[in-house]
mmCIF file of C-alpha atoms in Angstrom:
data_model
loop_
_atom_site.group_PDB
_atom_site.id
_atom_site.type_symbol
_atom_site.label_atom_id
_atom_site.label_comp_id
_atom_site.label_asym_id
_atom_site.label_seq_id
_atom_site.Cartn_x
_atom_site.Cartn_y
_atom_site.Cartn_z
ATOM 1 C CA ALA R 18 -84.044 -23.956 -56.317
ATOM 2 C CA ARG R 19 -82.335 -23.674 -52.921
ATOM 3 C CA ARG R 20 -80.378 -26.877 -53.481
ATOM 4 C CA THR R 21 -79.086 -25.665 -56.852
ATOM 5 C CA GLY R 22 -78.203 -22.190 -55.582
ATOM 6 C CA LEU R 23 -80.687 -20.326 -57.782
ATOM 7 C CA THR R 24 -82.322 -18.436 -54.913
ATOM 8 C CA GLY R 25 -79.378 -16.034 -54.683
ATOM 9 C CA ALA R 26 -80.212 -14.936 -58.218
ATOM 10 C CA ASP R 27 -76.641 -14.553 -59.388
ATOM 11 C CA PRO R 28 -76.427 -14.464 -63.176
ATOM 12 C CA VAL R 29 -76.166 -18.059 -64.379
ATOM 13 C CA SER R 30 -74.052 -18.692 -67.463
ATOM 14 C CA ILE R 31 -75.943 -20.670 -70.071
ATOM 15 C CA GLY R 32 -73.154 -20.564 -72.622
ATOM 16 C CA GLY R 33 -70.889 -18.012 -74.205
ATOM 17 C CA THR R 34 -71.927 -14.495 -73.297
ATOM 18 C CA THR R 35 -75.523 -15.427 -72.438
ATOM 19 C CA TYR R 36 -76.688 -15.377 -68.838
ATOM 20 C CA CYS R 37 -79.954 -16.180 -67.141
ATOM 21 C CA LEU R 38 -81.519 -14.371 -64.200
ATOM 22 C CA PHE R 39 -84.153 -15.905 -61.963
ATOM 23 C CA PRO R 40 -85.554 -12.743 -60.367
ATOM 24 C CA TRP R 41 -88.042 -14.304 -57.869
ATOM 25 C CA MET R 42 -90.503 -11.425 -58.060
ATOM 26 C CA GLY R 43 -94.092 -10.819 -59.081
ATOM 27 C CA THR R 44 -95.332 -10.111 -62.592
ATOM 28 C CA VAL R 45 -95.555 -6.319 -62.216
ATOM 29 C CA ALA R 46 -92.043 -6.086 -60.742
ATOM 30 C CA TYR R 47 -90.728 -8.452 -63.432
ATOM 31 C CA ARG R 48 -92.314 -6.381 -66.216
ATOM 32 C CA THR R 49 -90.812 -3.241 -64.699
ATOM 33 C CA LEU R 50 -87.377 -4.841 -64.262
ATOM 34 C CA ASN R 51 -87.443 -5.985 -67.886
ATOM 35 C CA ARG R 52 -88.123 -2.419 -69.031
ATOM 36 C CA MET R 53 -85.526 -1.003 -66.648
ATOM 37 C CA LEU R 54 -82.924 -3.402 -68.034
ATOM 38 C CA ARG R 55 -83.737 -2.275 -71.567
ATOM 39 C CA THR R 56 -82.819 1.287 -70.575
ATOM 40 C CA LEU R 57 -79.594 0.227 -68.849
ATOM 41 C CA ASP R 58 -76.499 1.695 -70.422
ATOM 42 C CA TYR R 59 -73.744 0.436 -68.130
ATOM 43 C CA PRO R 60 -70.119 0.985 -69.226
ATOM 44 C CA GLY R 61 -68.464 -2.161 -70.531
ATOM 45 C CA LEU R 62 -71.557 -4.356 -70.184
ATOM 46 C CA GLY R 63 -72.643 -4.387 -73.825
ATOM 47 C CA LEU R 64 -76.110 -5.667 -73.002
ATOM 48 C CA GLY R 65 -77.758 -7.041 -76.128
ATOM 49 C CA ALA R 66 -80.757 -9.281 -76.692
ATOM 50 C CA MET R 67 -83.083 -10.062 -73.779
ATOM 51 C CA GLU R 68 -85.747 -12.713 -73.659
ATOM 52 C CA GLY R 69 -87.569 -14.536 -70.931
ATOM 53 C CA LEU R 70 -90.710 -16.088 -69.595
ATOM 54 C CA THR R 71 -92.695 -13.763 -67.342
ATOM 55 C CA PRO R 72 -92.133 -13.800 -64.352
ATOM 56 C CA TYR R 73 -89.781 -16.757 -64.115
ATOM 57 C CA PHE R 74 -86.531 -15.933 -65.878
ATOM 58 C CA LEU R 75 -84.709 -13.465 -68.114
ATOM 59 C CA THR R 76 -81.913 -14.326 -70.509
ATOM 60 C CA LEU R 77 -79.411 -11.585 -71.238
ATOM 61 C CA ASN R 78 -76.818 -11.574 -73.970
ATOM 62 C CA MET R 79 -73.791 -9.440 -73.247
ATOM 63 C CA LYS R 80 -71.523 -8.425 -76.094
ATOM 64 C CA GLU R 81 -68.793 -7.940 -73.520
ATOM 65 C CA GLY R 82 -68.687 -7.823 -69.740
ATOM 66 C CA SER R 83 -68.818 -10.521 -67.098
ATOM 67 C CA PRO R 84 -71.175 -11.871 -64.421
ATOM 68 C CA SER R 85 -69.423 -9.595 -61.923
ATOM 69 C CA LEU R 86 -70.026 -6.550 -64.118
ATOM 70 C CA LEU R 87 -73.653 -7.615 -64.601
ATOM 71 C CA ARG R 88 -74.093 -7.786 -60.799
ATOM 72 C CA GLN R 89 -72.629 -4.263 -60.533
ATOM 73 C CA ALA R 90 -75.055 -3.048 -63.197
ATOM 74 C CA LEU R 91 -77.987 -4.622 -61.319
ATOM 75 C CA ARG R 92 -76.878 -2.911 -58.101
ATOM 76 C CA SER R 93 -76.749 0.364 -60.011
ATOM 77 C CA LEU R 94 -80.231 -0.304 -61.366
ATOM 78 C CA ALA R 95 -81.548 -0.905 -57.835
ATOM 79 C CA ARG R 96 -80.339 2.569 -56.822
ATOM 80 C CA ARG R 97 -81.556 4.330 -59.958
ATOM 81 C CA SER R 98 -84.519 6.656 -59.691
ATOM 82 C CA VAL R 99 -86.817 6.439 -62.707
ATOM 83 C CA SER R 100 -90.500 7.142 -63.196
ATOM 84 C CA PRO R 101 -92.757 4.455 -64.652
ATOM 85 C CA GLU R 102 -93.651 6.806 -67.530
ATOM 86 C CA GLU R 103 -89.980 6.895 -68.560
ATOM 87 C CA LEU R 104 -90.111 3.124 -69.113
ATOM 88 C CA LEU R 105 -92.680 3.314 -71.889
ATOM 89 C CA TYR R 106 -91.267 3.287 -75.390
ATOM 90 C CA PRO R 107 -91.572 6.673 -77.153
ATOM 91 C CA GLU R 108 -94.462 5.749 -79.454
ATOM 92 C CA GLU R 109 -96.017 3.081 -77.221
ATOM 93 C CA VAL R 110 -99.744 3.381 -76.562
ATOM 94 C CA PRO R 111 -100.881 0.227 -74.756
ATOM 95 C CA ARG R 112 -104.425 -0.648 -75.735
ATOM 96 C CA LEU R 113 -105.227 -3.551 -73.450
ATOM 97 C CA GLU R 114 -108.822 -3.109 -72.374
ATOM 98 C CA LYS R 115 -112.112 -3.285 -74.239
ATOM 99 C CA TYR R 116 -112.757 0.450 -74.658
ATOM 100 C CA ASP R 117 -109.172 1.719 -74.838
ATOM 101 C CA GLU R 118 -109.605 2.688 -78.469
ATOM 102 C CA PHE R 119 -111.861 5.537 -77.312
ATOM 103 C CA LEU R 120 -109.373 7.024 -74.838
ATOM 104 C CA PRO R 121 -106.655 9.616 -75.518
ATOM 105 C CA ASP R 122 -103.156 8.208 -76.042
ATOM 106 C CA ASP R 123 -101.694 10.228 -73.163
ATOM 107 C CA LEU R 124 -104.247 8.808 -70.728
ATOM 108 C CA LEU R 125 -103.545 5.239 -71.892
ATOM 109 C CA ARG R 126 -99.806 5.745 -71.414
ATOM 110 C CA ARG R 127 -100.294 7.137 -67.901
ATOM 111 C CA ALA R 128 -102.745 4.356 -67.005
ATOM 112 C CA PHE R 129 -100.323 1.651 -68.169
ATOM 113 C CA ALA R 130 -97.488 3.225 -66.179
ATOM 114 C CA ALA R 131 -99.636 3.506 -63.054
ATOM 115 C CA ASP R 132 -101.389 0.122 -63.254
ATOM 116 C CA ARG R 133 -98.844 -2.203 -64.837
ATOM 117 C CA LEU R 134 -95.431 -0.904 -63.765
ATOM 118 C CA ASP R 135 -94.017 -0.496 -60.263
ATOM 119 C CA VAL R 136 -90.487 0.883 -60.037
ATOM 120 C CA ASP R 137 -90.419 0.803 -56.224
ATOM 121 C CA GLU R 138 -91.399 -2.879 -56.168
ATOM 122 C CA ALA R 139 -88.813 -3.765 -58.824
ATOM 123 C CA ARG R 140 -86.068 -1.877 -56.995
ATOM 124 C CA ALA R 141 -87.036 -3.479 -53.663
ATOM 125 C CA ALA R 142 -87.032 -6.917 -55.285
ATOM 126 C CA LEU R 143 -83.606 -6.217 -56.763
ATOM 127 C CA ARG R 144 -82.252 -5.218 -53.369
ATOM 128 C CA ALA R 145 -83.887 -8.123 -51.551
ATOM 129 C CA GLY R 146 -83.330 -10.895 -54.072
ATOM 130 C CA LEU R 147 -80.824 -10.188 -56.789
ATOM 131 C CA LEU R 148 -78.452 -8.347 -54.497
ATOM 132 C CA ARG R 149 -78.801 -10.688 -51.524
ATOM 133 C CA GLY R 150 -76.878 -13.495 -53.136
ATOM 134 C CA GLY R 151 -74.682 -11.577 -55.573
ATOM 135 C CA GLY R 152 -71.116 -12.571 -54.960
ATOM 136 C CA GLY R 153 -69.172 -9.826 -56.638
#
């Protein structure tokens, strides 16, 4: 990864308006970053479809924008204050454990946010990794 320049985590063009990020972070931070990106409404970016393989890479399709604009959006995301609860989808009730069906929806949502999302870790990883090598 160092020899190919992927450790700086600049967006890598994989054709057209599709870019790949190699975030170099843990699973919880990756999951949080993925959700943070889905809430990102950055002027001129036109962020569309996102896919990836946890926690190794994310592919982002931009309807417009550029790698430079994507780096700016990621810097903005690293400064953004958001609570983990805000990253759950409106009707999402994660039922992941054996007895979750017996628990109130609100408790399940709060438990998922507390146990499986970490905004501080994602923001720190953005600052330390994605922003370290960003050239624009």
